[in-house]
Amino acid sequence: MSSYSGRTVGPYHLLEELGRGGMGVVYKGVDPRLERDVAVKVLAVGMVNDDAAKQRFLQEARSASALDHGNICTIYDIGETPENELYLVMAFYRGETLEQRIRREPFTSEDAILTISQIGDGLEAAHAVGIIHRDIKPANIMLTQDGGVKILDFGLAKLLGVQGLTQTGMAMGTVSYMSPEQARGEQLDHRTDIWSLGVVLYEMLSGELPFVGDSLAAVIHALQTARPRELSQLQSAIDPSVQTTIYRALSRERTSRFETVSDFIRSLSVDSSDETMITRSAPEFRLANVTVPEVSRPPKQSAVIPTRVVALPFRMLRPDEETDFLAFSLPDAITSSLHGLGSLVVRSSAVVASLPDLPPDLGEVGRVADVDVVLHGTLLRVKQRLQVSAELVAVPEGSVLWTERIQVPVDDVFDVQDMLAKRILTGLEIPLTAQEQARVGADVPTTGVAYEEFLRGNQLADQQADWSLAQASYLRCLDQAPDYAPAWARLGRVYWLQGKYDRSKTQRYFERADEAFSRALSLNPDLAIAHQFLTKFEVDVGRAEDAMIRLLEVLTRGINDPQVFGGLVHACRYCGLLDESISAHRVAKSLDPAVSTSVAQTYFQRGDFDWVIAQAGKSSPFIFPMALMALGRVDDAKSFLDTVADRGVAKHMMWAKHIALSVAENRAEDTLALVQEFIQDGINLPEELFNFGRVLSYQKQLDEALPLIQKAILEGYVVATQLERDEWLIPLRDHGGYEELKAQAGQRQSRARDAFEQAGGSSFLRPAKVPIERAAHYGE
């Protein structure tokens, strides 16, 4: 294959060769239209031999390009050179391959599991849409400079027909990571990637491959018959449970491996805990005719594998205006009462909201929600009594663990929540500490009328139509049950939201919110929803560091709740601790895939705009188009903004669209007028002020930009990273006062980091240890 260095292929200028392998040569290039660096892979001659194969390749390449995940390399384009050689255009990442990193030194268990988890996240996303990688190996994993992990060449093995060992020029290194069934040329499923991932993790920890040989044939023979060396002989610091997990991934019979990549990663994450060891009956590891029993464990604190449960909305057998709200509110209340108890992991029912079937297929619910058991049921009002039928079902097998039929007066519906929550705990045999036992049933109102008002308030608050109506329901609840902590927490939330979006109420309602949150936590210091809502309030009023410290203290008490980690995403970001914010997001998602966090803003703050576009998507009318513009994709941003309707959008969200559109159209005077208008209307919280200042800086309105950024920092939004790297702030750098702003932000960031360490943050959040020399799109 001739070199393309210095040549133009399609619209792309190829600058230098980055590497070559059996499938082709990769060049660093530039797309002059967008002034964007790209990686261009020109496929080796003979990889696609006829027109039919070429069309098949192009079709499959389009499918692979549709993969939209932060841990998968983005495919931008496909094309053909003048010499009729096909090429792929991909995102260009600065960093090193996992292969290069392993050559330097083996990983610690902690760093290896963190990295392998990100690879697993990408694989799981692909497997969910039926795409298998088939060529997972360290050379196909990129470790970016900002701590990210990207899977390269996704689906390329299939595109080029590499099912087994039939491909000309197959490298021995590639074969070393193949599953036995792939080496035999059999039909593959997603479990071939699980095998390869196990091989990669083995090598990361030991620096050696589990199956080796002096020739291709010898490696193939080892794959089918040999037993790898004990990891503990190669690396004594490896936890025996991690070795057991890897051995299961390397089971020769694919049915003995983990069923999903998520199961593999979860086993690693649980087994590697420093605090507890997990007792499980893992399958034996069979290689050749040798049976290796489960590795014995040192005597540590015993625990059970977490049981994951989701409570679905109940089905109303007959519509009833007075009780219809219970269909959603009752399972939500049951879920809230179970959070943080023992080894139970409680998923939000929002994760299955997209399923079309009613009633939904419980096996599909289990797969989508990633749970072991599902609670579902029906409600029927008969005069003044409520009939409740509930089932707890194990998934995917569908066995009914228990069935409960309850009939209570309508006014005593709160008894149903208490009874079903306790029934779940006893039915699943969840062991609880004495402190946890005391929490079960502690947050129950004293009257049925109070509980009905509480549930009705929850429904009104979620509808966001008029928060004052929800406020009235919560106050009526508290008139009847003044010691009901969840009602105080939710009342604090609606006070906060009304004060946030109605400037005339801000001071008065913020004071009420503070009092309500304090009352909730005085009644129940471990109430997760109180901590969740209080965090958002404290961040808004400039107390992000206090929120971060408080949440870390909650974790020290063993409250392992996804919303607590979600709050840390928000608080750490405001404190300028971006790695810690991302780490908190990963933990939150591992506990509940449906949990909502503000991590998109964290990645935006880091300058990882590709991630924002791929992951946050079009859900934000501000972040998404701003990320597009930061990458030079102004036309794409304008096209998106044209699709965002004003009708049905809350007033406090409309500023995002209109300011982004004025920036995209380079209407500087309109941007300034809009900023002033929205600030006058009360859109003036720290993060909003910074974003206003950022766009004004970009449009060279420096005298107006600097005070806004200064106020944002003074009110607790620590943007040290952006002040150092954000290209949209370059016009401000020579403006008087900018260096002083950087110093202020840096001092606040350092203080927050010290507070994080003193509160024990490192024991709960372990950010990637890859130094951030330059984020992907800042300061290039």
Short mmCIF file of C-alpha atoms in Angstrom, two decimals, residues 76-420:
data_model
loop_
_atom_site.label_atom_id
_atom_site.label_comp_id
_atom_site.label_asym_id
_atom_site.label_seq_id
_atom_site.Cartn_x
_atom_site.Cartn_y
_atom_site.Cartn_z
CA TYR A 76 -17.64 10.72 10.80
CA ASP A 77 -17.44 9.60 7.17
CA ILE A 78 -16.64 6.82 4.70
CA GLY A 79 -15.24 7.16 1.19
CA GLU A 80 -13.02 5.86 -1.58
CA THR A 81 -9.57 7.04 -2.71
CA PRO A 82 -8.66 7.64 -6.39
CA GLU A 83 -6.92 4.25 -6.22
CA ASN A 84 -10.27 2.64 -5.26
CA GLU A 85 -9.20 2.01 -1.68
CA LEU A 86 -11.89 2.49 0.97
CA TYR A 87 -11.33 4.71 3.97
CA LEU A 88 -13.03 5.53 7.27
CA VAL A 89 -12.88 8.97 8.89
CA MET A 90 -12.99 8.94 12.68
CA ALA A 91 -12.59 11.29 15.60
CA PHE A 92 -8.97 12.05 16.47
CA TYR A 93 -8.02 11.55 20.11
CA ARG A 94 -4.84 12.65 21.82
CA GLY A 95 -3.43 10.04 24.14
CA GLU A 96 -2.06 6.51 23.88
CA THR A 97 -3.42 3.07 23.19
CA LEU A 98 -3.99 0.63 26.00
CA GLU A 99 -1.31 -1.54 24.37
CA GLN A 100 1.25 1.26 24.80
CA ARG A 101 0.19 1.79 28.40
CA ILE A 102 0.51 -1.91 29.29
CA ARG A 103 4.03 -2.01 27.84
CA ARG A 104 5.12 0.62 30.35
CA GLU A 105 3.83 -1.16 33.45
CA PRO A 106 0.91 -3.27 34.68
CA PHE A 107 -2.15 -1.51 36.09
CA THR A 108 -3.20 -1.47 39.71
CA SER A 109 -6.45 -3.37 40.29
CA GLU A 110 -8.25 -0.09 40.98
CA ASP A 111 -7.16 1.61 37.76
CA ALA A 112 -7.64 -1.54 35.68
CA ILE A 113 -11.23 -1.96 36.85
CA LEU A 114 -11.97 1.72 36.25
CA THR A 115 -10.65 1.43 32.69
CA ILE A 116 -12.27 -1.92 31.94
CA SER A 117 -15.59 -0.54 33.23
CA GLN A 118 -15.52 2.21 30.62
CA ILE A 119 -14.72 -0.30 27.88
CA GLY A 120 -17.59 -2.39 29.18
CA ASP A 121 -19.98 0.56 29.06
CA GLY A 122 -19.25 1.03 25.37
CA LEU A 123 -19.58 -2.68 24.59
CA GLU A 124 -22.86 -2.95 26.48
CA ALA A 125 -24.31 -0.06 24.46
CA ALA A 126 -23.32 -1.77 21.21
CA HIS A 127 -24.57 -5.18 22.32
CA ALA A 128 -27.93 -3.60 23.17
CA VAL A 129 -28.46 -2.84 19.47
CA GLY A 130 -27.04 -6.15 18.26
CA ILE A 131 -23.52 -5.04 17.28
CA ILE A 132 -20.51 -7.13 18.34
CA HIS A 133 -16.95 -5.79 18.20
CA ARG A 134 -15.15 -9.12 17.50
CA ASP A 135 -11.68 -7.62 17.86
CA ILE A 136 -11.34 -6.28 21.41
CA LYS A 137 -7.64 -5.95 22.20
CA PRO A 138 -5.40 -3.27 23.78
CA ALA A 139 -4.39 -1.88 20.38
CA ASN A 140 -8.05 -1.05 19.75
CA ILE A 141 -8.52 0.88 23.01
CA MET A 142 -7.48 4.53 23.22
CA LEU A 143 -6.75 6.20 26.57
CA THR A 144 -7.29 9.89 25.96
CA GLN A 145 -5.33 12.65 27.66
CA ASP A 146 -8.38 13.79 29.61
CA GLY A 147 -8.92 10.40 31.24
CA GLY A 148 -11.43 9.01 28.77
CA VAL A 149 -11.50 5.56 27.19
CA LYS A 150 -12.49 5.03 23.54
CA ILE A 151 -13.06 1.73 21.71
CA LEU A 152 -11.62 1.92 18.19
CA ASP A 153 -12.47 -0.04 15.02
CA PHE A 154 -15.94 -0.91 16.28
CA GLY A 155 -17.47 -3.54 14.05
CA LEU A 156 -14.59 -3.37 11.56
CA ALA A 157 -13.83 -7.07 11.99
CA LYS A 158 -17.35 -7.95 10.87
CA LEU A 159 -17.32 -5.37 8.09
CA LEU A 160 -14.26 -7.05 6.63
CA GLY A 161 -15.48 -10.60 7.18
CA VAL A 162 -13.13 -11.50 10.02
CA GLN A 163 -15.24 -14.19 11.66
CA GLY A 164 -12.49 -16.63 12.46
CA LEU A 165 -9.02 -17.36 11.13
CA THR A 166 -9.83 -17.05 7.45
CA GLN A 167 -8.54 -13.52 7.00
CA THR A 168 -5.26 -13.25 5.14
CA GLY A 169 -2.48 -11.79 7.26
CA MET A 170 -4.19 -12.45 10.59
CA ALA A 171 -1.74 -11.33 13.28
CA MET A 172 -0.81 -13.59 16.17
CA GLY A 173 -1.56 -10.68 18.52
CA THR A 174 -5.14 -10.55 17.29
CA VAL A 175 -5.62 -14.29 17.73
CA SER A 176 -4.41 -14.07 21.34
CA TYR A 177 -7.60 -12.18 22.25
CA MET A 178 -10.02 -14.34 20.24
CA SER A 179 -12.58 -16.52 21.95
CA PRO A 180 -12.32 -20.27 21.30
CA GLU A 181 -15.49 -20.21 19.21
CA GLN A 182 -14.13 -17.34 17.11
CA ALA A 183 -10.88 -19.21 16.53
CA ARG A 184 -12.95 -22.18 15.34
CA GLY A 185 -14.87 -19.95 12.90
CA GLU A 186 -18.24 -20.57 14.56
CA GLN A 187 -21.23 -18.23 14.65
CA LEU A 188 -20.57 -15.53 17.25
CA ASP A 189 -22.66 -13.67 19.78
CA HIS A 190 -21.87 -10.89 22.25
CA ARG A 191 -20.14 -13.30 24.64
CA THR A 192 -17.11 -13.42 22.35
CA ASP A 193 -16.44 -9.82 23.43
CA ILE A 194 -16.75 -10.85 27.10
CA TRP A 195 -13.98 -13.43 26.58
CA SER A 196 -11.75 -10.85 24.88
CA LEU A 197 -12.43 -8.36 27.66
CA GLY A 198 -11.34 -10.98 30.20
CA VAL A 199 -8.09 -11.51 28.28
CA VAL A 200 -7.47 -7.76 28.19
CA LEU A 201 -8.05 -7.40 31.94
CA TYR A 202 -5.75 -10.36 32.64
CA GLU A 203 -3.02 -8.65 30.63
CA MET A 204 -3.62 -5.25 32.26
CA LEU A 205 -3.11 -6.73 35.71
CA SER A 206 -0.22 -9.09 34.97
CA GLY A 207 1.52 -7.64 31.92
CA GLU A 208 1.22 -11.07 30.27
CA LEU A 209 -1.29 -12.83 28.03
CA PRO A 210 -3.18 -15.83 29.43
CA PHE A 211 -2.76 -17.90 26.25
CA VAL A 212 0.57 -17.78 24.41
CA GLY A 213 2.56 -19.79 21.87
CA ASP A 214 5.53 -19.58 19.52
CA SER A 215 3.35 -19.70 16.42
CA LEU A 216 -0.17 -18.99 15.29
CA ALA A 217 -1.02 -22.67 15.55
CA ALA A 218 0.42 -22.85 19.06
CA VAL A 219 -1.69 -19.89 20.22
CA ILE A 220 -4.82 -21.47 18.73
CA HIS A 221 -4.03 -24.74 20.51
CA ALA A 222 -3.56 -22.87 23.80
CA LEU A 223 -6.93 -21.16 23.38
CA GLN A 224 -8.61 -24.56 23.11
CA THR A 225 -6.70 -26.53 25.74
CA ALA A 226 -4.31 -24.59 27.98
CA ARG A 227 -4.84 -23.21 31.45
CA PRO A 228 -3.55 -19.69 32.15
CA ARG A 229 -1.12 -19.10 34.95
CA GLU A 230 -2.66 -18.08 38.26
CA LEU A 231 -2.84 -14.30 38.32
CA SER A 232 -1.79 -14.34 41.96
CA GLN A 233 1.53 -15.91 40.89
CA LEU A 234 2.16 -13.04 38.49
CA GLN A 235 0.83 -10.22 40.65
CA SER A 236 0.49 -10.96 44.35
CA ALA A 237 -1.58 -7.84 45.07
CA ILE A 238 -4.53 -9.05 43.00
CA ASP A 239 -7.63 -9.85 45.02
CA PRO A 240 -8.59 -13.54 44.62
CA SER A 241 -12.17 -12.52 43.84
CA VAL A 242 -10.99 -10.51 40.82
CA GLN A 243 -9.14 -13.59 39.57
CA THR A 244 -12.31 -15.66 39.95
CA THR A 245 -14.29 -13.11 37.96
CA ILE A 246 -11.72 -13.13 35.15
CA TYR A 247 -11.72 -16.93 35.06
CA ARG A 248 -15.48 -16.94 34.61
CA ALA A 249 -15.15 -14.54 31.67
CA LEU A 250 -12.60 -17.00 30.22
CA SER A 251 -14.90 -20.02 30.42
CA ARG A 252 -14.51 -22.00 27.21
CA GLU A 253 -18.22 -22.75 27.12
CA ARG A 254 -19.84 -19.42 26.38
CA THR A 255 -22.91 -20.41 28.42
CA SER A 256 -20.67 -20.46 31.52
CA ARG A 257 -19.49 -16.89 30.99
CA PHE A 258 -21.28 -13.83 32.25
CA GLU A 259 -24.49 -13.30 30.33
CA THR A 260 -23.78 -9.61 29.76
CA VAL A 261 -20.82 -7.26 29.96
CA SER A 262 -22.68 -5.40 32.72
CA ASP A 263 -22.73 -8.58 34.80
CA PHE A 264 -18.97 -8.95 34.30
CA ILE A 265 -18.26 -5.34 35.30
CA ARG A 266 -20.64 -5.46 38.22
CA SER A 267 -18.92 -8.56 39.56
CA LEU A 268 -15.57 -6.79 39.38
CA SER A 269 -16.90 -3.64 41.02
CA VAL A 270 -18.52 -5.55 43.85
CA ASP A 271 -15.79 -8.08 44.40
CA SER A 272 -12.99 -5.52 44.49
CA SER A 273 -14.48 -3.50 47.34
CA ASP A 274 -12.04 -2.83 50.13
CA GLU A 275 -14.84 -2.80 52.68
CA THR A 276 -16.71 -6.03 52.01
CA MET A 277 -16.15 -9.34 50.36
CA ILE A 278 -19.04 -10.90 48.49
CA THR A 279 -20.08 -14.48 49.11
CA ARG A 280 -21.41 -16.06 45.92
CA SER A 281 -21.64 -19.47 44.36
CA ALA A 282 -19.71 -18.79 41.17
CA PRO A 283 -19.47 -21.43 38.46
CA GLU A 284 -16.28 -23.42 38.34
CA PHE A 285 -13.62 -22.47 35.80
CA ARG A 286 -13.06 -25.29 33.32
CA LEU A 287 -10.02 -25.41 31.04
CA ALA A 288 -9.19 -28.56 29.08
CA ASN A 289 -10.12 -31.30 31.54
CA VAL A 290 -8.94 -29.41 34.60
CA THR A 291 -11.45 -28.06 37.12
CA VAL A 292 -10.41 -25.12 39.29
CA PRO A 293 -12.77 -24.53 42.23
CA GLU A 294 -13.68 -21.04 43.37
CA VAL A 295 -10.70 -19.37 45.01
CA SER A 296 -10.91 -19.28 48.79
CA ARG A 297 -11.23 -15.84 50.32
CA PRO A 298 -9.55 -14.30 53.31
CA PRO A 299 -11.89 -13.86 56.27
CA LYS A 300 -13.46 -10.45 55.84
CA GLN A 301 -16.84 -8.97 56.55
CA SER A 302 -19.47 -11.05 54.79
CA ALA A 303 -22.18 -9.56 52.63
CA VAL A 304 -24.64 -10.67 50.02
CA ILE A 305 -24.67 -9.71 46.38
CA PRO A 306 -26.89 -6.64 45.98
CA THR A 307 -30.44 -7.41 44.91
CA ARG A 308 -31.73 -4.95 42.33
CA VAL A 309 -35.44 -4.13 42.33
CA VAL A 310 -37.77 -1.82 40.42
CA ALA A 311 -41.36 -0.96 41.34
CA LEU A 312 -43.55 -0.41 38.29
CA PRO A 313 -46.54 1.94 38.19
CA PHE A 314 -49.61 0.05 39.41
CA ARG A 315 -52.45 -0.56 36.96
CA MET A 316 -55.86 0.94 37.78
CA LEU A 317 -58.52 -1.70 37.10
CA ARG A 318 -61.18 1.00 36.99
CA PRO A 319 -60.59 4.75 36.54
CA ASP A 320 -61.29 6.84 39.62
CA GLU A 321 -60.51 10.55 39.75
CA GLU A 322 -59.82 10.56 43.48
CA THR A 323 -57.34 7.67 43.52
CA ASP A 324 -55.85 7.52 40.00
CA PHE A 325 -52.78 9.41 41.21
CA LEU A 326 -51.87 6.41 43.39
CA ALA A 327 -50.91 4.39 40.30
CA PHE A 328 -47.62 6.28 40.09
CA SER A 329 -47.32 7.81 43.55
CA LEU A 330 -47.65 4.58 45.54
CA PRO A 331 -44.79 2.64 43.87
CA ASP A 332 -42.70 5.83 43.96
CA ALA A 333 -43.25 6.08 47.72
CA ILE A 334 -42.39 2.39 48.16
CA THR A 335 -39.19 2.97 46.20
CA SER A 336 -38.24 5.97 48.35
CA SER A 337 -38.78 4.02 51.56
CA LEU A 338 -36.41 1.25 50.40
CA HIS A 339 -33.51 3.44 49.28
CA GLY A 340 -30.25 2.79 51.08
CA LEU A 341 -31.39 -0.30 53.01
CA GLY A 342 -28.97 -3.21 53.27
CA SER A 343 -27.77 -4.66 49.98
CA LEU A 344 -30.91 -3.59 48.15
CA VAL A 345 -30.36 -1.48 45.01
CA VAL A 346 -33.56 0.32 44.05
CA ARG A 347 -34.04 1.41 40.45
CA SER A 348 -36.30 4.21 39.32
CA SER A 349 -39.32 3.12 37.28
CA ALA A 350 -38.42 5.93 34.85
CA VAL A 351 -35.87 3.57 33.28
CA VAL A 352 -38.70 1.53 31.72
CA ALA A 353 -40.93 4.47 30.80
CA SER A 354 -40.14 3.96 27.10
CA LEU A 355 -41.51 0.41 26.98
CA PRO A 356 -44.68 0.43 24.88
CA ASP A 357 -46.47 -2.65 26.19
CA LEU A 358 -49.11 -2.30 28.89
CA PRO A 359 -48.82 -4.32 30.96
CA PRO A 360 -45.11 -4.51 30.09
CA ASP A 361 -43.26 -7.76 29.54
CA LEU A 362 -41.48 -8.33 32.86
CA GLY A 363 -38.52 -10.06 31.23
CA GLU A 364 -37.97 -6.99 29.06
CA VAL A 365 -38.38 -4.78 32.14
CA GLY A 366 -35.65 -6.76 33.86
CA ARG A 367 -33.32 -6.38 30.90
CA VAL A 368 -33.91 -2.66 30.39
CA ALA A 369 -33.88 -1.76 34.08
CA ASP A 370 -31.02 -4.18 34.85
CA VAL A 371 -32.80 -5.68 37.86
CA ASP A 372 -33.28 -9.06 39.49
CA VAL A 373 -36.86 -8.59 40.73
CA VAL A 374 -39.86 -6.51 39.65
CA LEU A 375 -42.76 -5.34 41.83
CA HIS A 376 -45.99 -4.79 39.92
CA GLY A 377 -49.64 -4.74 40.79
CA THR A 378 -53.16 -3.42 40.39
CA LEU A 379 -55.42 -1.01 42.27
CA LEU A 380 -59.21 -1.02 42.50
CA ARG A 381 -61.40 1.31 44.51
CA VAL A 382 -64.66 -0.18 45.75
CA LYS A 383 -66.67 2.48 47.56
CA GLN A 384 -64.48 3.62 50.47
CA ARG A 385 -62.03 0.74 50.33
CA LEU A 386 -58.94 0.21 48.18
CA GLN A 387 -58.05 -3.27 46.93
CA VAL A 388 -54.35 -3.75 46.17
CA SER A 389 -52.87 -6.81 44.47
CA ALA A 390 -49.08 -6.94 44.23
CA GLU A 391 -46.56 -9.49 42.97
CA LEU A 392 -42.81 -9.66 43.33
CA VAL A 393 -41.40 -11.50 40.32
CA ALA A 394 -37.85 -12.73 39.69
CA VAL A 395 -36.59 -11.89 36.21
CA PRO A 396 -35.84 -13.06 33.63
CA GLU A 397 -37.10 -16.49 34.72
CA GLY A 398 -40.53 -15.10 35.68
CA SER A 399 -41.00 -17.02 38.93
CA VAL A 400 -43.37 -15.35 41.40
CA LEU A 401 -41.58 -14.81 44.73
CA TRP A 402 -44.73 -13.74 46.53
CA THR A 403 -48.22 -12.41 45.96
CA GLU A 404 -49.92 -9.99 48.34
CA ARG A 405 -53.57 -8.95 48.37
CA ILE A 406 -54.46 -6.06 50.65
CA GLN A 407 -57.74 -4.29 51.30
CA VAL A 408 -57.68 -1.08 53.31
CA PRO A 409 -59.89 1.96 53.81
CA VAL A 410 -59.06 4.65 51.27
CA ASP A 411 -57.93 6.91 54.11
CA ASP A 412 -55.35 4.33 55.27
CA VAL A 413 -53.49 3.91 52.00
CA PHE A 414 -50.18 4.69 53.74
CA ASP A 415 -50.44 1.28 55.39
CA VAL A 416 -50.03 -0.27 51.94
CA GLN A 417 -46.64 1.40 51.40
CA ASP A 418 -45.39 0.22 54.77
CA MET A 419 -46.67 -3.34 54.35
CA LEU A 420 -45.31 -3.81 50.83
#
